[in-house]
XYZ file of C-alpha atoms in Angstrom:
729
model
C -103.105 119.592 85.235
C -100.556 119.953 88.053
C -96.965 118.714 87.917
C -97.524 115.488 89.834
C -100.540 114.593 87.721
C -98.701 115.341 84.464
C -95.724 113.221 85.446
C -97.813 110.334 86.673
C -99.911 110.471 83.486
C -96.741 110.201 81.413
C -95.570 107.280 83.530
C -98.870 105.441 83.231
C -98.989 106.142 79.492
C -95.568 104.567 79.233
C -96.793 101.616 81.258
C -99.757 101.229 78.914
C -97.431 101.222 75.908
C -95.304 98.625 77.676
C -98.414 96.506 78.176
C -99.177 96.668 74.455
C -95.664 95.536 73.653
C -95.479 92.780 76.260
C -95.660 90.148 73.552
C -92.455 91.598 72.152
C -90.672 91.145 75.476
C -91.348 94.403 77.316
C -91.518 94.172 81.112
C -94.698 95.325 82.845
C -94.273 93.808 86.316
C -97.090 91.292 85.996
C -94.851 88.280 86.689
C -93.757 89.737 90.043
C -90.797 87.743 91.398
C -91.768 84.637 89.398
C -90.240 85.804 86.102
C -88.045 82.717 85.567
C -85.665 84.557 83.256
C -82.879 82.472 81.580
C -79.884 81.899 83.831
C -77.163 84.151 82.461
C -74.234 82.686 84.417
C -72.823 79.993 82.136
C -71.276 77.935 84.937
C -74.469 77.974 86.971
C -76.525 77.060 83.920
C -74.346 73.978 83.295
C -74.660 72.996 86.950
C -78.437 73.357 86.904
C -78.945 71.495 83.653
C -76.850 68.578 84.897
C -78.672 68.493 88.241
C -82.209 68.730 86.822
C -82.619 66.363 83.903
C -86.001 64.879 84.772
C -88.897 65.446 87.176
C -90.142 62.454 89.131
C -93.542 63.506 90.394
C -96.968 61.905 90.329
C -99.442 64.805 89.765
C -102.230 62.887 91.454
C -103.903 65.858 93.141
C -104.599 69.526 92.338
C -101.754 70.606 94.622
C -99.208 68.275 93.053
C -100.410 69.339 89.615
C -99.759 72.927 90.686
C -96.234 71.891 91.739
C -95.701 70.100 88.431
C -96.972 73.076 86.434
C -94.730 75.479 88.364
C -91.675 73.307 87.806
C -92.409 73.024 84.112
C -92.848 76.784 83.812
C -89.836 77.608 85.966
C -87.320 75.163 84.507
C -88.332 75.945 80.942
C -87.744 79.633 81.566
C -84.597 79.338 83.681
C -82.815 76.525 81.850
C -84.150 77.076 78.355
C -85.306 73.468 78.144
C -88.026 71.315 79.643
C -87.262 68.464 82.023
C -89.463 65.462 81.190
C -91.986 64.257 83.760
C -91.634 60.583 84.709
C -92.686 58.116 87.382
C -89.233 56.656 88.094
C -85.599 57.732 88.233
C -83.927 56.765 84.978
C -80.796 58.927 84.959
C -78.592 61.255 86.998
C -80.214 64.592 87.740
C -83.663 63.467 88.810
C -85.781 65.921 90.797
C -88.105 63.912 93.040
C -91.085 65.771 94.529
C -93.831 64.586 96.836
C -94.700 62.988 100.147
C -94.179 59.449 101.443
C -97.809 58.783 100.516
C -97.468 60.018 96.921
C -93.890 58.990 96.022
C -92.442 55.507 96.386
C -88.948 57.019 96.054
C -89.486 59.329 99.025
C -91.196 56.586 101.035
C -88.098 54.413 100.618
C -85.622 57.082 101.749
C -84.545 57.361 105.425
C -86.323 60.683 105.969
C -88.974 59.712 108.521
C -87.342 61.376 111.524
C -86.548 64.582 109.628
C -90.028 64.781 108.152
C -91.558 64.406 111.593
C -89.785 67.598 112.643
C -91.020 69.772 109.747
C -94.712 69.399 110.577
C -97.694 69.779 108.295
C -96.415 72.565 106.022
C -92.634 72.260 106.188
C -90.358 70.553 103.700
C -86.926 69.076 103.092
C -84.695 69.596 100.065
C -81.847 67.129 99.873
C -79.117 66.212 97.400
C -79.051 62.408 97.625
C -78.189 59.278 95.723
C -80.967 56.891 94.819
C -79.907 53.553 93.344
C -76.475 55.022 92.660
C -77.881 57.965 90.722
C -77.619 61.619 91.729
C -80.943 63.192 92.644
C -82.522 66.138 94.414
C -85.485 65.343 96.642
C -88.188 67.803 97.700
C -90.088 65.960 100.418
C -92.884 66.923 102.798
C -95.563 65.366 104.954
C -98.368 67.084 103.077
C -98.643 68.020 99.453
C -98.745 71.743 100.169
C -95.355 71.406 101.849
C -94.010 69.840 98.662
C -95.380 72.820 96.717
C -93.636 75.227 99.085
C -90.434 73.241 98.626
C -90.726 73.519 94.845
C -90.939 77.299 95.132
C -87.893 77.290 97.438
C -85.896 75.300 94.897
C -86.935 77.621 92.072
C -85.979 80.614 94.240
C -82.531 79.060 94.644
C -82.167 78.840 90.866
C -83.486 82.364 90.334
C -80.960 83.797 92.787
C -78.109 81.696 91.334
C -77.568 79.628 94.462
C -75.553 76.423 94.343
C -77.214 73.004 94.248
C -74.144 71.213 95.537
C -74.810 69.371 98.789
C -78.311 70.770 99.190
C -79.604 70.225 102.735
C -82.557 72.520 103.378
C -85.031 72.085 106.212
C -87.770 74.691 106.392
C -90.758 74.912 108.718
C -93.065 77.915 109.112
C -92.695 79.513 112.526
C -96.172 81.080 112.303
C -99.252 78.951 111.608
C -101.651 81.431 109.987
C -99.973 83.713 107.459
C -102.700 85.901 106.032
C -103.335 88.811 103.736
C -106.131 91.164 104.765
C -107.796 92.757 101.741
C -109.651 95.948 102.591
C -111.755 95.372 99.470
C -115.378 96.451 99.149
C -118.127 94.693 97.229
C -118.260 97.567 94.701
C -114.580 96.786 93.942
C -113.271 99.950 95.580
C -110.370 99.339 97.954
C -109.999 101.237 101.204
C -106.415 102.446 101.470
C -105.678 100.724 98.177
C -103.325 102.326 95.664
C -103.137 99.737 92.888
C -106.407 100.027 91.027
C -109.664 98.256 91.782
C -110.217 95.071 93.777
C -109.065 91.823 92.215
C -112.389 90.199 93.029
C -114.768 90.637 90.096
C -117.910 90.026 92.114
C -120.219 90.856 89.213
C -118.628 88.089 87.096
C -118.280 85.455 89.777
C -118.893 82.566 90.152
C -119.197 81.792 86.435
C -116.161 83.674 85.176
C -112.799 83.152 86.848
C -110.050 85.607 85.995
C -106.635 84.089 85.280
C -105.284 86.596 87.808
C -106.788 84.558 90.649
C -104.488 81.643 89.942
C -101.473 83.912 89.516
C -102.351 85.610 92.808
C -102.437 82.183 94.451
C -99.098 81.205 92.872
C -97.430 84.367 94.164
C -98.748 83.823 97.673
C -97.826 80.143 97.727
C -94.290 81.050 96.652
C -94.027 82.922 99.978
C -95.946 80.439 102.106
C -98.965 82.715 102.616
C -101.813 80.350 103.475
C -104.885 82.546 103.929
C -106.655 85.565 102.533
C -109.390 87.723 104.029
C -111.384 88.795 100.997
C -113.310 91.749 102.385
C -112.836 95.063 104.163
C -112.683 95.254 107.950
C -115.327 97.970 107.605
C -117.563 95.100 106.666
C -120.648 94.737 104.480
C -123.050 92.070 105.749
C -124.123 91.209 102.180
C -121.021 89.079 101.701
C -122.588 86.577 104.118
C -125.654 86.070 101.908
C -126.014 83.077 99.544
C -125.622 85.399 96.551
C -122.059 86.182 97.607
C -121.177 82.916 99.317
C -121.410 81.155 95.947
C -118.866 83.645 94.628
C -116.623 83.202 97.655
C -116.750 79.450 97.060
C -115.540 79.937 93.485
C -112.503 81.903 94.686
C -111.818 79.300 97.365
C -111.787 76.640 94.669
C -109.031 78.437 92.764
C -106.955 79.053 95.879
C -107.323 75.627 97.502
C -104.638 73.761 95.505
C -102.143 76.413 96.598
C -102.817 75.913 100.301
C -104.783 79.155 100.685
C -107.968 79.261 102.774
C -110.450 82.109 102.507
C -111.725 84.174 105.442
C -114.411 86.850 105.600
C -115.015 89.925 107.689
C -118.137 89.685 109.838
C -120.220 92.797 110.374
C -121.378 92.581 113.961
C -124.833 93.915 113.143
C -125.439 91.309 110.400
C -128.248 89.573 112.379
C -130.206 92.814 112.117
C -129.206 93.836 108.599
C -129.643 90.499 106.800
C -131.157 88.281 109.498
C -134.302 90.168 110.386
C -133.533 90.259 114.132
C -134.028 93.324 116.282
C -130.751 92.972 118.154
C -127.173 91.803 117.699
C -126.552 91.329 121.434
C -123.964 88.527 121.638
C -125.599 87.061 124.752
C -129.047 86.892 123.182
C -129.890 83.209 122.404
C -131.570 84.117 119.110
C -128.479 86.046 117.963
C -126.158 83.219 118.924
C -128.368 80.742 117.056
C -128.444 82.998 113.997
C -124.641 83.103 113.842
C -124.447 79.342 114.301
C -126.841 78.733 111.403
C -125.113 81.326 109.214
C -121.714 79.786 109.926
C -122.993 76.297 109.111
C -124.280 77.708 105.827
C -120.887 79.240 104.999
C -119.175 75.900 105.565
C -121.627 74.205 103.199
C -120.369 76.547 100.499
C -116.714 76.526 101.586
C -115.840 73.383 103.605
C -112.375 74.701 104.477
C -113.498 78.242 105.333
C -110.954 79.747 107.725
C -113.138 81.948 109.908
C -113.965 85.576 110.640
C -112.030 88.812 110.992
C -113.907 91.433 113.024
C -113.576 95.164 113.530
C -116.009 96.172 116.258
C -116.677 99.301 118.306
C -114.050 101.299 116.480
C -114.490 104.251 114.132
C -118.252 103.891 114.281
C -118.431 100.151 113.547
C -121.079 98.183 115.495
C -119.967 95.834 118.235
C -120.747 94.182 121.553
C -120.213 97.377 123.539
C -123.401 98.691 121.904
C -125.138 96.223 124.255
C -122.855 96.784 127.270
C -120.983 93.569 126.496
C -117.225 93.075 126.272
C -115.025 92.350 123.284
C -114.639 88.842 124.669
C -118.427 88.376 124.688
C -118.582 89.272 121.014
C -115.564 87.262 119.944
C -116.624 84.178 121.903
C -120.068 84.134 120.313
C -118.484 83.910 116.848
C -115.797 81.512 118.077
C -118.464 79.118 119.315
C -120.093 79.227 115.878
C -116.923 78.352 113.921
C -115.346 75.984 116.482
C -117.162 72.805 115.324
C -115.711 73.402 111.855
C -112.162 74.157 112.996
C -112.465 77.882 112.280
C -110.964 80.852 114.088
C -111.972 84.397 114.956
C -109.531 87.277 114.575
C -110.768 90.164 116.721
C -108.992 93.436 115.992
C -107.591 95.446 118.895
C -107.690 98.659 116.860
C -110.336 100.404 118.924
C -110.861 103.961 119.986
C -114.005 105.686 121.126
C -115.863 108.675 119.796
C -115.200 110.352 123.140
C -111.658 111.672 122.923
C -109.506 110.096 125.666
C -106.519 111.725 127.313
C -104.297 109.671 124.997
C -105.765 107.674 122.144
C -102.731 105.372 122.033
C -103.658 103.922 125.455
C -107.169 102.751 124.684
C -106.539 99.348 123.071
C -104.361 98.242 125.994
C -106.869 99.549 128.522
C -109.730 97.651 126.882
C -108.008 94.337 126.126
C -105.417 93.743 128.851
C -108.072 93.024 131.481
C -109.749 90.494 129.154
C -106.689 88.238 128.924
C -107.729 84.665 129.553
C -111.434 85.269 128.867
C -111.382 84.563 125.126
C -112.169 81.166 123.613
C -109.274 78.979 122.558
C -109.890 79.691 118.861
C -109.824 83.504 119.181
C -106.903 85.689 118.177
C -106.613 89.298 119.221
C -105.162 90.990 116.141
C -102.884 93.871 117.140
C -101.315 96.533 114.937
C -97.538 96.846 115.126
C -97.836 100.177 116.955
C -100.350 101.764 119.318
C -101.557 104.488 116.921
C -102.103 103.635 113.251
C -99.348 102.384 110.919
C -97.346 105.623 111.147
C -93.906 105.833 109.449
C -92.461 105.075 112.878
C -94.119 104.136 116.156
C -92.959 102.283 119.252
C -94.184 98.712 119.412
C -97.721 98.125 120.675
C -97.717 97.606 124.478
C -100.204 94.715 124.190
C -97.407 92.529 122.824
C -96.163 90.599 125.808
C -99.077 91.768 127.975
C -101.597 89.013 127.140
C -99.879 85.687 127.861
C -103.186 83.751 127.900
C -104.498 85.073 124.567
C -102.764 84.491 121.236
C -101.880 87.829 119.684
C -101.792 88.083 115.908
C -99.515 90.714 114.393
C -101.129 93.140 111.942
C -98.762 94.916 109.565
C -99.860 97.309 106.846
C -98.261 96.393 103.529
C -100.129 99.088 101.613
C -98.368 102.375 102.369
C -101.272 104.492 103.597
C -98.987 106.885 105.464
C -95.737 106.305 103.568
C -96.264 107.788 100.127
C -98.871 105.317 98.883
C -98.326 104.320 95.239
C -95.418 106.487 94.111
C -92.913 106.751 96.962
C -90.264 104.040 97.056
C -90.292 102.714 100.617
C -89.116 99.175 101.338
C -90.925 98.036 104.485
C -88.664 95.099 105.320
C -86.669 97.154 107.879
C -89.949 98.456 109.346
C -91.291 94.934 109.868
C -87.909 93.764 111.163
C -87.662 96.675 113.622
C -91.002 95.683 115.135
C -90.342 91.943 115.266
C -86.925 92.478 116.856
C -88.277 94.851 119.534
C -87.847 93.467 123.045
C -90.942 93.607 125.249
C -89.053 92.325 128.337
C -92.316 90.596 129.261
C -90.338 87.596 130.525
C -86.964 89.254 130.812
C -84.413 90.248 128.192
C -84.935 88.569 124.832
C -88.742 88.572 124.966
C -88.985 89.855 121.420
C -92.191 90.467 119.545
C -91.138 87.754 117.101
C -91.296 85.312 120.019
C -94.720 86.614 121.002
C -96.032 86.191 117.474
C -94.508 82.754 116.846
C -95.913 81.555 120.194
C -92.623 80.566 121.778
C -92.708 83.246 124.512
C -96.111 82.358 125.980
C -96.613 78.863 124.536
C -99.528 79.933 122.371
C -101.208 76.949 120.740
C -102.239 79.114 117.801
C -100.103 81.704 116.029
C -100.737 84.138 113.231
C -99.650 87.197 111.287
C -101.747 89.427 109.024
C -100.725 91.968 106.414
C -103.081 94.602 104.998
C -102.622 93.937 101.291
C -101.290 96.359 98.680
C -102.688 94.327 95.778
C -105.134 95.479 93.118
C -106.082 95.333 89.460
C -103.099 97.377 88.210
C -101.081 95.339 85.737
C -98.105 95.318 88.123
C -100.403 94.290 91.022
C -99.193 96.834 93.588
C -99.247 100.301 91.999
C -95.478 100.427 91.600
C -92.761 97.880 90.992
C -91.031 98.426 94.320
C -94.275 98.019 96.245
C -94.088 94.374 95.203
C -91.093 94.035 97.518
C -93.300 94.763 100.540
C -95.703 91.934 99.684
C -92.665 89.689 99.242
C -91.000 90.794 102.498
C -94.187 90.359 104.488
C -94.670 86.809 103.199
C -91.091 85.770 103.906
C -91.210 87.203 107.441
C -94.590 85.595 108.129
C -92.946 82.237 107.354
C -89.907 83.087 109.486
C -89.914 86.309 111.559
C -86.181 85.923 112.151
C -85.142 86.454 108.541
C -83.242 89.646 107.769
C -84.698 92.493 105.756
C -81.396 92.798 103.890
C -81.362 89.142 102.874
C -85.000 89.293 101.776
C -84.298 92.417 99.710
C -81.438 90.674 97.908
C -83.632 87.680 97.088
C -86.343 89.931 95.722
C -83.939 92.004 93.604
C -82.364 88.914 92.070
C -85.748 87.366 91.314
C -87.355 90.598 90.107
C -84.697 92.668 88.381
C -81.203 91.286 87.953
C -78.462 89.021 89.286
C -75.733 91.491 88.364
C -73.635 91.686 91.527
C -72.956 95.431 91.440
C -76.539 96.313 90.562
C -77.889 94.037 93.295
C -75.702 95.779 95.876
C -76.719 99.220 94.664
C -80.449 98.495 94.665
C -80.284 96.720 98.029
C -78.567 99.719 99.617
C -81.190 102.023 98.124
C -84.014 99.878 99.476
C -82.574 99.502 102.954
C -82.274 103.256 103.509
C -85.625 104.124 101.925
C -87.751 103.682 105.056
C -85.482 105.934 107.125
C -85.601 108.490 104.330
C -89.393 108.707 104.458
C -89.363 108.961 108.254
C -86.936 111.878 107.969
C -88.892 113.863 105.395
C -92.297 113.111 106.952
C -92.130 112.473 110.715
C -88.611 112.618 112.205
C -87.736 112.367 115.892
C -90.957 110.597 116.872
C -93.472 112.971 115.317
C -96.633 111.224 114.105
C -100.011 111.782 112.461
C -99.119 115.113 110.843
C -100.413 114.195 107.395
C -103.344 115.756 105.557
C -106.833 114.750 106.616
C -108.884 111.957 105.054
C -106.738 110.697 102.207
C -103.611 110.848 104.403
C -101.513 112.087 101.492
C -99.023 114.903 101.932
C -98.200 117.174 104.874
C -100.901 118.731 107.036
C -99.519 119.546 110.484
C -102.022 122.428 110.599
C -105.097 120.407 109.514
C -108.401 120.535 111.371
C -110.420 117.335 110.914
C -113.222 118.437 113.209
C -112.320 116.004 115.957
C -109.445 116.387 118.383
C -107.777 112.973 118.036
C -107.945 113.172 114.240
C -106.086 116.481 114.273
C -102.295 116.619 113.917
C -102.089 119.217 116.696
C -103.426 116.598 119.138
C -100.221 114.624 118.503
C -97.496 117.228 117.944
C -98.809 119.793 120.504
C -96.554 122.490 119.119
C -96.527 125.943 120.703
C -93.899 128.586 121.324
C -92.461 126.568 124.230
C -91.808 123.362 122.322
C -93.244 120.309 120.591
C -94.010 116.684 121.409
C -96.472 114.538 123.374
C -95.509 113.882 126.990
C -96.372 110.235 127.630
C -94.278 109.921 130.788
C -95.742 109.876 134.306
C -95.882 113.679 134.118
C -98.147 113.495 131.069
C -100.571 110.833 129.814
C -98.462 108.083 131.411
C -98.852 105.809 128.398
C -95.441 104.454 129.377
C -97.031 102.606 132.290
C -98.320 100.075 129.749
C -94.791 98.799 128.980
C -92.596 96.494 131.051
C -90.216 98.261 133.399
C -86.992 98.103 131.314
C -88.802 99.515 128.274
C -90.669 102.062 130.370
C -87.513 103.238 132.102
C -85.569 103.552 128.864
C -88.244 105.604 127.127
C -89.076 107.708 130.199
C -85.585 109.182 130.487
C -84.411 111.923 128.149
C -80.905 110.490 128.401
C -81.840 106.993 127.167
C -84.892 107.439 124.929
C -83.758 106.998 121.314
C -83.882 110.135 119.192
C -86.154 108.248 116.808
C -88.957 108.255 119.426
C -88.100 111.400 121.361
C -91.175 113.461 120.504
C -93.469 110.466 120.765
C -92.740 110.225 124.494
C -91.466 113.679 125.445
C -92.254 117.327 125.062
C -89.064 119.195 124.178
C -88.230 122.886 123.996
C -87.149 124.299 120.647
C -83.794 125.419 121.997
C -82.941 122.281 123.983
C -79.758 120.493 122.962
C -79.861 117.083 121.306
C -77.195 114.349 121.388
C -75.855 115.773 118.137
C -75.182 119.100 119.835
C -77.818 120.783 117.683
C -80.882 122.428 119.165
C -84.164 120.594 118.678
C -85.144 123.109 115.980
C -81.887 122.688 114.107
C -82.139 118.911 114.477
C -85.608 118.971 112.898
C -84.292 121.051 110.014
C -81.364 118.658 109.649
C -83.563 115.534 109.622
C -86.088 116.932 107.156
C -83.270 117.987 104.853
C -81.524 114.638 105.205
C -84.714 112.908 104.071
C -84.778 114.934 100.848
C -81.072 114.288 100.289
C -81.662 110.549 100.736
C -84.277 110.535 97.998
C -81.864 112.354 95.703
C -79.192 109.756 96.392
C -81.754 107.042 95.607
C -82.335 108.732 92.253
C -78.609 108.677 91.551
C -78.359 105.033 92.573
C -81.246 104.056 90.331
C -79.703 105.928 87.412
C -76.478 103.967 87.985
C -78.209 100.612 87.374
C -79.847 101.727 84.135
C -78.084 99.085 82.038
C -78.854 96.232 84.448
C -82.637 96.762 84.576
C -85.010 96.564 81.629
C -85.795 100.014 80.195
C -89.573 99.827 80.765
C -89.424 99.332 84.512
C -86.351 101.516 84.911
C -88.151 104.420 83.261
C -91.273 103.998 85.408
C -89.334 103.806 88.677
C -87.274 106.854 87.693
C -90.478 108.789 87.077
C -91.888 107.838 90.457
C -88.619 108.812 92.142
C -88.975 112.247 90.542
C -92.432 112.531 92.137
C -91.001 111.374 95.448
C -88.174 113.909 95.406
C -90.566 116.768 94.685
C -93.004 115.626 97.362
C -90.224 115.087 99.903
C -89.389 118.764 99.402
C -93.081 119.564 99.824
C -93.151 117.696 103.142
C -89.955 119.366 104.345
C -90.810 122.914 103.323
C -94.449 122.858 104.403
C -93.829 121.233 107.772
C -90.809 123.328 108.705
C -92.677 126.485 107.669
C -95.492 125.501 109.999
C -93.300 124.625 112.994
C -91.264 127.767 112.405
C -94.324 129.827 113.384
C -93.873 128.354 116.880
C -90.080 128.049 117.148
C -89.542 131.560 115.741
C -86.070 130.435 114.719
C -84.469 130.746 111.291
C -83.677 127.830 109.044
C -79.863 127.876 108.950
C -78.534 129.233 105.649
C -76.637 126.030 104.871
C -79.958 124.294 104.255
C -82.361 124.821 101.358
C -85.008 127.350 102.238
C -88.745 126.695 101.673
C -89.779 127.432 98.103
C -93.073 129.066 99.151
C -94.840 130.598 102.105
C -96.830 128.612 104.640
C -100.046 130.084 103.224
C -99.168 128.591 99.860
C -98.753 125.115 101.359
C -101.972 125.448 103.325
C -103.812 126.073 100.050
C -102.607 122.855 98.387
C -105.654 120.646 97.955
C -105.924 116.924 97.340
C -109.412 116.012 96.052
C -111.477 113.377 97.774
C -110.316 110.414 95.683
C -108.999 108.536 98.703
C -107.430 105.789 96.625
C -105.106 107.989 94.558
C -105.317 111.644 95.548
C -104.168 114.250 93.078
C -102.808 117.306 94.774
C -103.009 120.721 93.104
C -100.066 123.123 93.045
C -97.507 120.784 94.585
C -94.215 122.643 94.011
């Protein structure tokens, strides 16, 4: 057994022991950020107990019962005592929850104008007086808004916020806030690093795991309102009655929490399960088949959300098989779901089997010309960058380029290219960097956040999707800190203008501790973690230099048998230099951006160092802004990444007393894996590039522990979910 495997086995053994002792109070991560631990600040506890003496809520529907149950659970845990449920205010400290239609107290308050502004899912939280008595009101137009407001109030208590003068107004800025599960019907998960799929298809619909409800609670606490159950590399069987009954059972669990289910549609389903000879989207028989199939789905799931489609990409079937456009395919499905209020999310992640001059250009080239040709209920779902969820990419040029077609952001929460289950990488800054990027599509300030929330182009429909990092592991996400990425995605889907730093602090306080010093230490560690992984994997705009297939570990030398799957296609290293020229002298991918962005990235004097080698080819001896040569700058960045992981280890050790020993021990073990593998990335990649630069690694830096041949021989077996790599130093 190699070192990484031994260490991870010890960690997982410890986690298993923690699971056994959970009844005795050990932490295993199952409760996520909904732990509801007793408030340790005595002054805050007195304030909360005085302000929350009774709950005035009529649990007249499944959603209001969910709100009532959550309040009972949360207040009992946080305050150490239950607040009685009643129909009327009888004392100071009443918490009133509901809508004007479900609460006579709320109906009588002068909140009509404010409620009109919060829409269908928003809510108000107000400190008021009712009949001379002090009260807190959580009010909404719809019951799901009241549930969201309950979670907001509990988050305030968990983070030790004050209840004095509460005046919260919250409205989601994005309408559809979805998780995309790349889960297969055999319960394997593509790019999943947290165990098997949550969906126990062989037990559904008769047996419903308690995890389904806890999954729904966690999502509702963030305002996530939809889940795509199945992999984008779709299996048509999920559209058969056998599986639709099981989908309906899941939908029934999720419905009280405001979560609608969606499915991926395999474009060739009319052939595979429908008995047709074609899937041509303009064929009347095919269109009729999809209409009848969609009607059938809605009989099982009346609030079915619609379809997510991956077509004509990576070998998936699609309309181009019949010389039709993406719009032809999407519109056929849109027509089928439109009578039911459904939507189609058509992915823009496309690239052909014929290698283009620059793979990053293809999505723009295929979709830009189709703007305005899609049905009103079609989204084009676009990845944050033009390649494939790399540690750093420029923003996708389609954002801002399709004013007549609503674009849905697709983030990857699961860390396919960022260390997967064991590397601590907080993605909040990554998401924030993308959302804050300025497209200049309508002048300065045309940020991607404004594209996604619809305000830039007046989209009638808006949406955001996150490829989920959730599985059957007891802690849900493969590691405790991976939970923070689920949390950050959900908070930013509700409001893309929130700060990654503020979200991190919320999560730390809800998940680990409210100790002020520990919170600051952990927050600092989290906020620098993404830059650390960029430095030790792909600094200065390098991309796609990981090992083939499982995408774990370095592999700048790898040969995948196809040019645009090979790292050399992207780094283009030779004795003259390294980098992909995407200026007008090269592939001219920069032409796809608005002029201010294009001009900034095209010039060596203004392109940020972080994207230098993405857009430019640079000689090994050329001077950087730092004064170092490109080669020395690469050495410096790779080394800085390793040093950052070491400082994260020191920071985590410093909070040992503020975090429970079970989770502290597991995180420390994973950080040890990360430090060793950061060195692996640094030493292997620099050894490879050194064969082209022919320059020494300056003596002030650590030298590679082994030869390049040694690193080339490291093998990670084909278990794509959790690769185990032999001989990692």
